[in-house]
């Protein structure tokens, strides 16, 4: 599947990207546009190109041959640009309103040209600003159900599913997740990053053999269970929002894995935000924001579950699998995995490489330490209780117990 021609590829600059767009006929005159590199993620360049006459704009996203956050010592395949683009195109077949539109692409340059979403904000930032987005649970629950179902064996049947899975073999990006989510936080790895005053909590986790065993099992699931096409990195930084619109971006980690991984990632990031808000939100707003986040966790799952069940019962490929009993079985497995992966995703953002602003940006040092310790404990509880907590109510009741 790798068809990037490495000898053609070169990283663009704000100038050279315009020459490229002009040659491709995507802009008419490079003197009539502005271009700004705005990528603040860990891996790619993102150029926003705006036509000064019409005010129309587009985004050019280009993969770099290494992890920007680490440097050239961590090389990464450029093929992830193709994978991201094809994952966006798959999602657009199901939920076009929930993903950015792809206008053009060029695998040789590892480039995707797509809709500019500058009128949206990143959900993580919006939540940190204390905003409430009423559609998030319905939109993300729908995104998850539609995409996770339609790429599965239950929707496609085994032959078509395997053909699709072939397109999404993503070793380099899976390797990042295998290391940063399932391995490094559980020993004294060089890549880890946490403050000195967290050492005791971190070491208690390294010595928790029961936890290490549960994470090893979850890692095996991540490595081996190719259930469906995942987004692969569905944190709140991968969602753009306005009051009325939701767009899921950045599926460069897409691969065939366990369905609960995406839902777990989203719930983990809402959980981290909830824990952070106990230290960040004004007294006057904390209760409202907390209630909203808990409701969003519950509703995201509820919307996912209902839609997934309906899809399976109405569109399931195999008659024998179109039963309530089978739907219960599949959904229960996804739920347990969701909790386990949410636990791993919560812990990695405190101990491993690549943190979240929600927690790291807490100004008060004592409050920050409290949030970090709570996140580790919450992660542990999610992992241990994944076969005990039967519904999101159990998780939200646990989180409610942390409310100030
Ligand atoms: C080396 S990349 C670090 C992290 O950024 C991405 O968003 C993924 O979450 C990855 O683990
Ligand atoms: Mg990303």
Tab-separated table of C-alpha atoms and ligand atoms in Angstrom:
chain	number	residue	atom	x	y	z
A	1	UNK	CA	0.000	0.000	0.000
A	2	UNK	CA	2.952	2.353	0.527
A	3	UNK	CA	3.103	4.441	-2.620
A	4	UNK	CA	4.861	7.574	-1.438
A	5	UNK	CA	7.837	8.362	-3.696
A	6	UNK	CA	10.369	9.492	-1.120
A	7	UNK	CA	12.657	11.107	-3.736
A	8	UNK	CA	9.921	13.539	-4.817
A	9	UNK	CA	8.841	14.461	-1.308
A	10	UNK	CA	10.096	17.603	0.351
A	11	UNK	CA	8.640	19.452	3.322
A	12	UNK	CA	6.861	22.601	2.159
A	13	UNK	CA	7.505	26.123	3.339
A	14	UNK	CA	4.880	28.889	3.392
A	15	UNK	CA	6.282	29.922	-0.019
A	16	UNK	CA	6.769	26.554	-1.724
A	17	UNK	CA	3.310	25.288	-0.793
A	18	UNK	CA	1.853	28.128	-2.884
A	19	UNK	CA	3.975	27.204	-5.903
A	20	UNK	CA	2.695	23.638	-5.499
A	21	UNK	CA	-0.975	24.749	-5.225
A	22	UNK	CA	-0.612	26.988	-8.260
A	23	UNK	CA	0.900	24.157	-10.320
A	24	UNK	CA	-1.995	21.928	-9.293
A	25	UNK	CA	-4.532	24.597	-10.240
A	26	UNK	CA	-5.838	24.808	-6.682
A	27	UNK	CA	-5.095	28.551	-6.575
A	28	UNK	CA	-4.898	30.823	-9.575
A	29	UNK	CA	-2.289	33.398	-8.528
A	30	UNK	CA	0.008	32.918	-5.549
A	31	UNK	CA	0.443	36.698	-5.204
A	32	UNK	CA	-3.263	36.964	-4.368
A	33	UNK	CA	-3.244	34.645	-1.344
A	34	UNK	CA	-1.852	34.551	2.178
A	35	UNK	CA	-0.325	31.445	3.696
A	36	UNK	CA	0.414	30.625	7.323
A	37	UNK	CA	1.788	27.454	8.906
A	38	UNK	CA	-0.312	26.904	12.028
A	39	UNK	CA	0.362	23.255	12.940
A	40	UNK	CA	0.522	22.959	16.710
A	41	UNK	CA	0.167	19.174	16.830
A	42	UNK	CA	2.904	16.646	17.355
A	43	UNK	CA	3.476	15.353	13.836
A	44	UNK	CA	2.574	17.513	10.814
A	45	UNK	CA	2.633	20.838	9.028
A	46	UNK	CA	-0.708	22.590	8.593
A	47	UNK	CA	-0.864	25.540	6.192
A	48	UNK	CA	-3.904	27.820	5.954
A	49	UNK	CA	-4.131	29.420	2.542
A	50	UNK	CA	-6.545	32.320	2.080
A	51	UNK	CA	-7.598	34.038	-1.156
A	52	UNK	CA	-7.448	37.802	-0.507
A	53	UNK	CA	-10.111	38.620	-3.130
A	54	UNK	CA	-12.768	36.055	-2.292
A	55	UNK	CA	-11.822	35.389	1.365
A	56	UNK	CA	-12.128	31.669	0.550
A	57	UNK	CA	-9.593	29.461	2.285
A	58	UNK	CA	-8.299	25.917	2.399
A	59	UNK	CA	-5.992	23.828	4.532
A	60	UNK	CA	-2.936	21.979	3.279
A	61	UNK	CA	-1.819	19.303	5.707
A	62	UNK	CA	1.560	17.697	5.101
A	63	UNK	CA	3.071	14.796	7.011
A	64	UNK	CA	6.699	15.126	8.096
A	65	UNK	CA	9.012	12.097	7.923
A	66	UNK	CA	9.548	12.186	11.701
A	67	UNK	CA	7.598	12.979	14.877
A	68	UNK	CA	7.784	16.771	15.178
A	69	UNK	CA	7.320	16.580	18.946
A	70	UNK	CA	10.459	14.423	19.350
A	71	UNK	CA	12.595	15.367	16.341
A	72	UNK	CA	14.305	13.507	13.513
A	73	UNK	CA	15.428	10.753	15.889
A	74	UNK	CA	11.871	9.321	15.678
A	75	UNK	CA	11.296	8.643	11.957
A	76	UNK	CA	7.722	8.097	10.774
A	77	UNK	CA	6.331	6.797	7.514
A	78	UNK	CA	4.811	9.403	5.209
A	79	UNK	CA	2.209	6.814	4.234
A	80	UNK	CA	0.179	8.045	7.194
A	81	UNK	CA	-1.001	10.961	5.014
A	82	UNK	CA	-2.667	8.464	2.660
A	83	UNK	CA	-4.111	6.565	5.612
A	84	UNK	CA	-5.530	9.755	7.135
A	85	UNK	CA	-7.044	10.841	3.831
A	86	UNK	CA	-8.601	7.438	3.135
A	87	UNK	CA	-9.977	7.291	6.688
A	88	UNK	CA	-11.568	10.720	6.142
A	89	UNK	CA	-13.011	9.479	2.854
A	90	UNK	CA	-14.417	6.349	4.541
A	91	UNK	CA	-16.023	8.474	7.273
A	92	UNK	CA	-17.433	10.854	4.653
A	93	UNK	CA	-19.438	7.925	3.204
A	94	UNK	CA	-21.255	7.553	6.553
A	95	UNK	CA	-21.217	10.931	8.262
A	96	UNK	CA	-20.097	13.628	5.773
A	97	UNK	CA	-21.350	16.371	8.071
A	98	UNK	CA	-18.995	15.231	10.855
A	99	UNK	CA	-15.659	15.300	8.979
A	100	UNK	CA	-13.770	17.945	6.970
A	101	UNK	CA	-14.222	17.764	3.212
A	102	UNK	CA	-11.176	16.510	1.270
A	103	UNK	CA	-10.606	18.604	-1.879
A	104	UNK	CA	-7.411	17.053	-3.194
A	105	UNK	CA	-4.415	14.947	-2.194
A	106	UNK	CA	-0.960	13.968	-3.356
A	107	UNK	CA	0.611	10.884	-1.842
A	108	UNK	CA	4.065	11.724	-3.222
A	109	UNK	CA	4.128	14.900	-1.151
A	110	UNK	CA	2.176	13.308	1.734
A	111	UNK	CA	-0.336	16.116	1.347
A	112	UNK	CA	-4.077	16.437	1.838
A	113	UNK	CA	-5.916	19.599	0.788
A	114	UNK	CA	-9.093	20.043	2.761
A	115	UNK	CA	-11.762	22.297	4.170
A	116	UNK	CA	-10.545	25.103	6.413
A	117	UNK	CA	-12.263	24.867	9.783
A	118	UNK	CA	-10.867	28.107	11.224
A	119	UNK	CA	-14.405	29.146	12.194
A	120	UNK	CA	-14.407	26.171	14.620
A	121	UNK	CA	-12.365	25.755	17.799
A	122	UNK	CA	-10.632	22.653	19.086
A	123	UNK	CA	-12.966	20.997	21.579
A	124	UNK	CA	-10.227	20.738	24.230
A	125	UNK	CA	-9.714	24.500	24.075
A	126	UNK	CA	-13.431	25.230	24.031
A	127	UNK	CA	-13.972	23.096	27.121
A	128	UNK	CA	-11.038	24.774	28.882
A	129	UNK	CA	-12.638	28.134	28.116
A	130	UNK	CA	-15.690	26.881	30.012
A	131	UNK	CA	-17.899	26.507	26.953
A	132	UNK	CA	-20.712	24.006	26.685
A	133	UNK	CA	-21.403	22.275	23.373
A	134	UNK	CA	-24.853	20.695	23.475
A	135	UNK	CA	-24.432	18.561	20.331
A	136	UNK	CA	-21.165	16.849	21.176
A	137	UNK	CA	-22.579	13.664	22.700
A	138	UNK	CA	-25.057	13.086	19.866
A	139	UNK	CA	-22.490	13.914	17.179
A	140	UNK	CA	-19.607	11.867	18.575
A	141	UNK	CA	-21.911	8.970	19.536
A	142	UNK	CA	-23.209	8.955	15.953
A	143	UNK	CA	-19.711	9.282	14.453
A	144	UNK	CA	-18.535	6.320	16.528
A	145	UNK	CA	-21.505	4.058	15.819
A	146	UNK	CA	-21.588	4.744	12.071
A	147	UNK	CA	-17.853	4.357	11.511
A	148	UNK	CA	-17.174	1.502	13.904
A	149	UNK	CA	-20.130	-0.500	12.602
A	150	UNK	CA	-19.724	0.072	8.875
A	151	UNK	CA	-16.088	-1.088	8.740
A	152	UNK	CA	-16.681	-4.227	10.824
A	153	UNK	CA	-17.159	-7.887	9.867
A	154	UNK	CA	-20.769	-7.529	11.004
A	155	UNK	CA	-21.416	-4.860	8.353
A	156	UNK	CA	-19.106	-5.829	5.481
A	157	UNK	CA	-18.788	-9.572	5.854
A	158	UNK	CA	-15.352	-11.135	6.231
A	159	UNK	CA	-14.090	-10.783	2.651
A	160	UNK	CA	-14.828	-7.082	2.083
A	161	UNK	CA	-13.722	-6.313	5.613
A	162	UNK	CA	-10.313	-7.890	5.025
A	163	UNK	CA	-9.928	-6.007	1.740
A	164	UNK	CA	-10.618	-2.724	3.512
A	165	UNK	CA	-8.378	-3.631	6.456
A	166	UNK	CA	-5.482	-4.096	3.995
A	167	UNK	CA	-5.542	-0.342	3.287
A	168	UNK	CA	-5.134	0.547	6.922
A	169	UNK	CA	-1.999	-1.271	8.015
A	170	UNK	CA	-0.322	1.511	9.991
A	171	UNK	CA	2.761	0.121	11.777
A	172	UNK	CA	4.578	3.351	12.650
A	173	UNK	CA	1.620	5.113	14.210
A	174	UNK	CA	0.442	1.974	16.004
A	175	UNK	CA	3.985	1.687	17.373
A	176	UNK	CA	3.648	5.163	18.920
A	177	UNK	CA	0.472	4.098	20.699
A	178	UNK	CA	1.881	0.712	21.723
A	179	UNK	CA	4.814	2.495	23.371
A	180	UNK	CA	3.261	5.683	24.732
A	181	UNK	CA	-0.071	4.268	25.912
A	182	UNK	CA	0.557	0.641	26.836
A	183	UNK	CA	4.255	0.307	27.661
A	184	UNK	CA	6.288	3.330	28.731
A	185	UNK	CA	4.051	4.655	31.538
A	186	UNK	CA	4.450	1.295	33.326
A	187	UNK	CA	8.234	1.351	33.807
A	188	UNK	CA	11.034	3.859	34.112
A	189	UNK	CA	11.116	4.668	30.380
A	190	UNK	CA	13.271	7.481	29.017
A	191	UNK	CA	10.314	8.994	27.150
A	192	UNK	CA	8.254	9.431	30.317
A	193	UNK	CA	7.614	12.927	31.539
A	194	UNK	CA	6.150	13.835	34.934
A	195	UNK	CA	7.026	16.192	37.774
A	196	UNK	CA	9.265	15.127	40.678
A	197	UNK	CA	6.456	15.480	43.204
A	198	UNK	CA	4.524	12.723	41.394
A	199	UNK	CA	7.338	10.190	41.764
A	200	UNK	CA	5.701	8.326	44.648
A	201	UNK	CA	2.377	7.881	42.817
A	202	UNK	CA	4.180	6.809	39.643
A	203	UNK	CA	6.317	4.262	41.446
A	204	UNK	CA	3.295	2.812	43.217
A	205	UNK	CA	1.840	2.180	39.760
A	206	UNK	CA	5.066	0.546	38.533
A	207	UNK	CA	4.932	-1.823	41.502
A	208	UNK	CA	1.270	-2.692	41.053
A	209	UNK	CA	1.625	-6.149	39.485
A	210	UNK	CA	-2.135	-6.607	39.206
A	211	UNK	CA	-2.434	-3.389	37.192
A	212	UNK	CA	0.596	-4.232	35.029
A	213	UNK	CA	-1.071	-7.554	34.157
A	214	UNK	CA	-4.403	-5.891	33.241
A	215	UNK	CA	-2.613	-3.346	31.021
A	216	UNK	CA	-0.658	-6.182	29.378
A	217	UNK	CA	-3.998	-7.807	28.495
A	218	UNK	CA	-5.361	-4.536	27.082
A	219	UNK	CA	-2.143	-4.078	25.080
A	220	UNK	CA	-2.607	-7.549	23.594
A	221	UNK	CA	-6.142	-6.580	22.577
A	222	UNK	CA	-4.831	-3.416	20.935
A	223	UNK	CA	-2.181	-5.425	19.079
A	224	UNK	CA	-4.335	-8.287	17.889
A	225	UNK	CA	-8.054	-7.459	17.761
A	226	UNK	CA	-8.695	-6.062	14.290
A	227	UNK	CA	-12.426	-5.580	14.837
A	228	UNK	CA	-12.995	-2.431	12.840
A	229	UNK	CA	-11.469	0.714	11.368
A	230	UNK	CA	-10.595	3.096	14.173
A	231	UNK	CA	-9.837	6.797	14.165
A	232	UNK	CA	-6.976	5.755	16.422
A	233	UNK	CA	-6.415	9.043	18.310
A	234	UNK	CA	-9.861	10.370	19.201
A	235	UNK	CA	-8.994	12.821	21.968
A	236	UNK	CA	-10.636	16.220	22.404
A	237	UNK	CA	-7.830	17.785	20.340
A	238	UNK	CA	-9.067	15.765	17.346
A	239	UNK	CA	-12.515	17.393	17.368
A	240	UNK	CA	-13.366	20.838	16.003
A	241	UNK	CA	-16.579	22.463	17.236
A	242	UNK	CA	-18.896	25.427	17.030
A	243	UNK	CA	-22.193	25.767	18.871
A	244	UNK	CA	-23.881	23.862	16.052
A	245	UNK	CA	-21.197	21.907	14.210
A	246	UNK	CA	-18.831	19.048	15.090
A	247	UNK	CA	-15.970	17.852	12.860
A	248	UNK	CA	-13.693	14.949	13.699
A	249	UNK	CA	-10.212	15.540	12.272
A	250	UNK	CA	-6.762	13.936	12.159
A	251	UNK	CA	-7.359	10.173	11.722
A	252	UNK	CA	-3.694	9.533	10.858
A	253	UNK	CA	-3.546	6.814	13.525
A	254	UNK	CA	-6.369	4.936	11.768
A	255	UNK	CA	-6.003	1.141	11.748
A	256	UNK	CA	-8.045	-1.996	12.327
A	257	UNK	CA	-8.271	-2.433	16.091
A	258	UNK	CA	-10.716	-2.996	18.962
A	259	UNK	CA	-13.824	-0.769	18.726
A	260	UNK	CA	-13.637	0.290	22.378
A	261	UNK	CA	-10.311	2.047	21.778
A	262	UNK	CA	-11.877	5.114	20.097
A	263	UNK	CA	-14.742	5.439	22.576
A	264	UNK	CA	-12.295	4.954	25.441
A	265	UNK	CA	-10.048	7.719	24.087
A	266	UNK	CA	-12.928	10.180	23.922
A	267	UNK	CA	-14.270	9.305	27.374
A	268	UNK	CA	-10.743	9.489	28.856
A	269	UNK	CA	-10.311	13.006	27.570
A	270	UNK	CA	-13.680	14.125	28.941
A	271	UNK	CA	-12.652	12.495	32.224
A	272	UNK	CA	-9.331	14.379	32.258
A	273	UNK	CA	-11.194	17.597	31.564
A	274	UNK	CA	-13.647	16.842	34.386
A	275	UNK	CA	-10.805	16.213	36.843
A	276	UNK	CA	-9.050	19.388	35.691
A	277	UNK	CA	-12.208	21.497	35.978
A	278	UNK	CA	-12.371	20.708	39.695
A	279	UNK	CA	-9.228	22.856	39.987
A	280	UNK	CA	-9.797	25.285	37.112
A	281	UNK	CA	-13.473	26.259	36.946
A	282	UNK	CA	-14.793	29.277	38.860
A	283	UNK	CA	-16.814	28.329	41.920
A	284	UNK	CA	-19.862	29.841	40.209
A	285	UNK	CA	-19.566	27.567	37.152
A	286	UNK	CA	-17.943	24.373	38.442
A	287	UNK	CA	-21.167	22.549	39.162
A	288	UNK	CA	-22.719	23.386	35.785
A	289	UNK	CA	-19.556	22.407	33.861
A	290	UNK	CA	-19.148	19.189	35.855
A	291	UNK	CA	-22.762	18.187	35.280
A	292	UNK	CA	-22.387	18.890	31.558
A	293	UNK	CA	-19.247	16.747	31.273
A	294	UNK	CA	-20.817	13.817	33.129
A	295	UNK	CA	-23.952	14.073	31.005
A	296	UNK	CA	-21.783	14.147	27.865
A	297	UNK	CA	-19.982	10.952	28.921
A	298	UNK	CA	-23.303	9.188	29.572
A	299	UNK	CA	-25.000	10.455	26.420
A	300	UNK	CA	-22.068	9.724	24.096
A	301	UNK	CA	-22.266	6.082	25.122
A	302	UNK	CA	-26.091	6.032	25.036
A	303	UNK	CA	-26.205	7.454	21.489
A	304	UNK	CA	-23.439	5.090	20.364
A	305	UNK	CA	-25.127	2.052	21.888
A	306	UNK	CA	-28.573	2.729	20.469
A	307	UNK	CA	-27.322	3.537	16.974
A	308	UNK	CA	-24.878	0.612	16.874
A	309	UNK	CA	-27.603	-1.812	17.991
A	310	UNK	CA	-30.002	-0.517	15.339
A	311	UNK	CA	-27.366	-0.764	12.603
A	312	UNK	CA	-26.453	-4.299	13.617
A	313	UNK	CA	-30.074	-5.470	13.774
A	314	UNK	CA	-31.072	-3.773	10.526
A	315	UNK	CA	-27.936	-4.114	8.394
A	316	UNK	CA	-25.989	-7.031	9.883
A	317	UNK	CA	-24.322	-9.139	7.156
A	318	UNK	CA	-25.067	-12.507	8.720
A	319	UNK	CA	-28.672	-13.481	9.642
A	320	UNK	CA	-27.437	-15.365	12.698
A	321	UNK	CA	-25.818	-12.204	14.028
A	322	UNK	CA	-28.886	-10.000	13.593
A	323	UNK	CA	-30.318	-10.867	17.009
A	324	UNK	CA	-30.766	-8.921	20.244
A	325	UNK	CA	-28.698	-11.530	22.060
A	326	UNK	CA	-25.749	-11.107	19.683
A	327	UNK	CA	-26.084	-7.291	19.794
A	328	UNK	CA	-25.987	-7.420	23.613
A	329	UNK	CA	-22.878	-9.585	23.454
A	330	UNK	CA	-21.006	-7.287	21.023
A	331	UNK	CA	-21.996	-4.079	22.797
A	332	UNK	CA	-21.080	-5.447	26.216
A	333	UNK	CA	-17.607	-6.358	24.944
A	334	UNK	CA	-17.160	-2.893	23.434
A	335	UNK	CA	-18.239	-1.335	26.763
A	336	UNK	CA	-15.739	-3.312	28.824
A	337	UNK	CA	-12.951	-2.479	26.368
A	338	UNK	CA	-14.005	1.186	26.379
A	339	UNK	CA	-13.446	1.372	30.137
A	340	UNK	CA	-10.099	-0.436	30.009
A	341	UNK	CA	-8.725	1.685	27.172
A	342	UNK	CA	-10.084	4.859	28.799
A	343	UNK	CA	-8.049	3.934	31.877
A	344	UNK	CA	-4.831	3.499	29.864
A	345	UNK	CA	-5.469	6.745	27.973
A	346	UNK	CA	-6.020	8.639	31.224
A	347	UNK	CA	-2.800	7.387	32.826
A	348	UNK	CA	-0.611	7.974	29.742
A	349	UNK	CA	-1.441	11.694	29.670
A	350	UNK	CA	-0.022	12.105	33.190
A	351	UNK	CA	3.111	9.920	33.105
A	352	UNK	CA	4.075	9.408	29.465
A	353	UNK	CA	5.209	11.598	26.588
A	354	UNK	CA	2.592	14.070	25.270
A	355	UNK	CA	0.409	15.492	28.015
A	356	UNK	CA	-2.833	17.454	27.887
A	357	UNK	CA	-3.269	21.162	28.527
A	358	UNK	CA	-6.304	20.425	30.723
A	359	UNK	CA	-4.049	19.084	33.507
A	360	UNK	CA	-0.652	20.656	32.757
A	361	UNK	CA	-2.204	24.114	32.497
A	362	UNK	CA	-3.618	24.109	36.052
A	363	UNK	CA	-1.802	27.120	37.510
A	364	UNK	CA	-2.028	26.249	41.188
A	365	UNK	CA	0.738	23.685	41.902
A	366	UNK	CA	-1.171	21.890	44.683
A	367	UNK	CA	-4.287	21.714	42.513
A	368	UNK	CA	-2.254	20.367	39.604
A	369	UNK	CA	-0.696	17.647	41.743
A	370	UNK	CA	-4.123	16.711	43.104
A	371	UNK	CA	-5.488	16.439	39.543
A	372	UNK	CA	-2.521	14.340	38.395
A	373	UNK	CA	-2.939	11.931	41.313
A	374	UNK	CA	-6.681	11.719	40.725
A	375	UNK	CA	-6.173	11.016	37.040
A	376	UNK	CA	-3.819	8.136	37.831
A	377	UNK	CA	-6.266	6.731	40.406
A	378	UNK	CA	-9.209	7.150	38.034
A	379	UNK	CA	-7.271	5.369	35.292
A	380	UNK	CA	-6.534	2.514	37.656
A	381	UNK	CA	-10.224	2.286	38.664
A	382	UNK	CA	-11.346	2.271	35.031
A	383	UNK	CA	-8.993	-0.614	34.257
A	384	UNK	CA	-9.837	-2.691	37.342
A	385	UNK	CA	-13.583	-2.115	37.164
A	386	UNK	CA	-14.055	-2.708	33.460
A	387	UNK	CA	-15.981	-5.919	34.051
A	388	UNK	CA	-17.795	-4.538	37.133
A	389	UNK	CA	-19.089	-1.153	35.954
A	390	UNK	CA	-22.053	-2.165	33.792
A	391	UNK	CA	-22.939	1.284	32.442
A	392	UNK	CA	-21.591	4.856	32.233
A	393	UNK	CA	-23.565	5.654	35.418
A	394	UNK	CA	-20.950	3.705	37.399
A	395	UNK	CA	-18.147	5.845	35.954
A	396	UNK	CA	-20.017	9.121	36.397
A	397	UNK	CA	-20.942	8.185	39.986
A	398	UNK	CA	-17.224	7.575	40.657
A	399	UNK	CA	-16.319	10.939	39.092
A	400	UNK	CA	-19.100	12.708	41.007
A	401	UNK	CA	-17.318	11.589	44.154
A	402	UNK	CA	-14.349	13.762	43.085
A	403	UNK	CA	-16.443	16.922	42.668
A	404	UNK	CA	-15.419	19.849	44.850
B	1	LIG	C1	4.806	11.199	19.186
B	1	LIG	S1	3.149	11.665	18.992
B	1	LIG	C2	2.480	11.840	20.570
B	1	LIG	C3	1.012	11.757	20.649
B	1	LIG	O1	0.400	12.736	19.840
B	1	LIG	C4	-0.721	12.190	19.175
B	1	LIG	O2	-1.822	13.017	19.250
B	1	LIG	C5	-0.972	10.833	19.787
B	1	LIG	O3	-1.860	10.876	20.871
B	1	LIG	C6	0.395	10.457	20.185
B	1	LIG	O4	0.443	9.458	21.157
B	2	LIG	MG1	-3.432	14.345	15.956
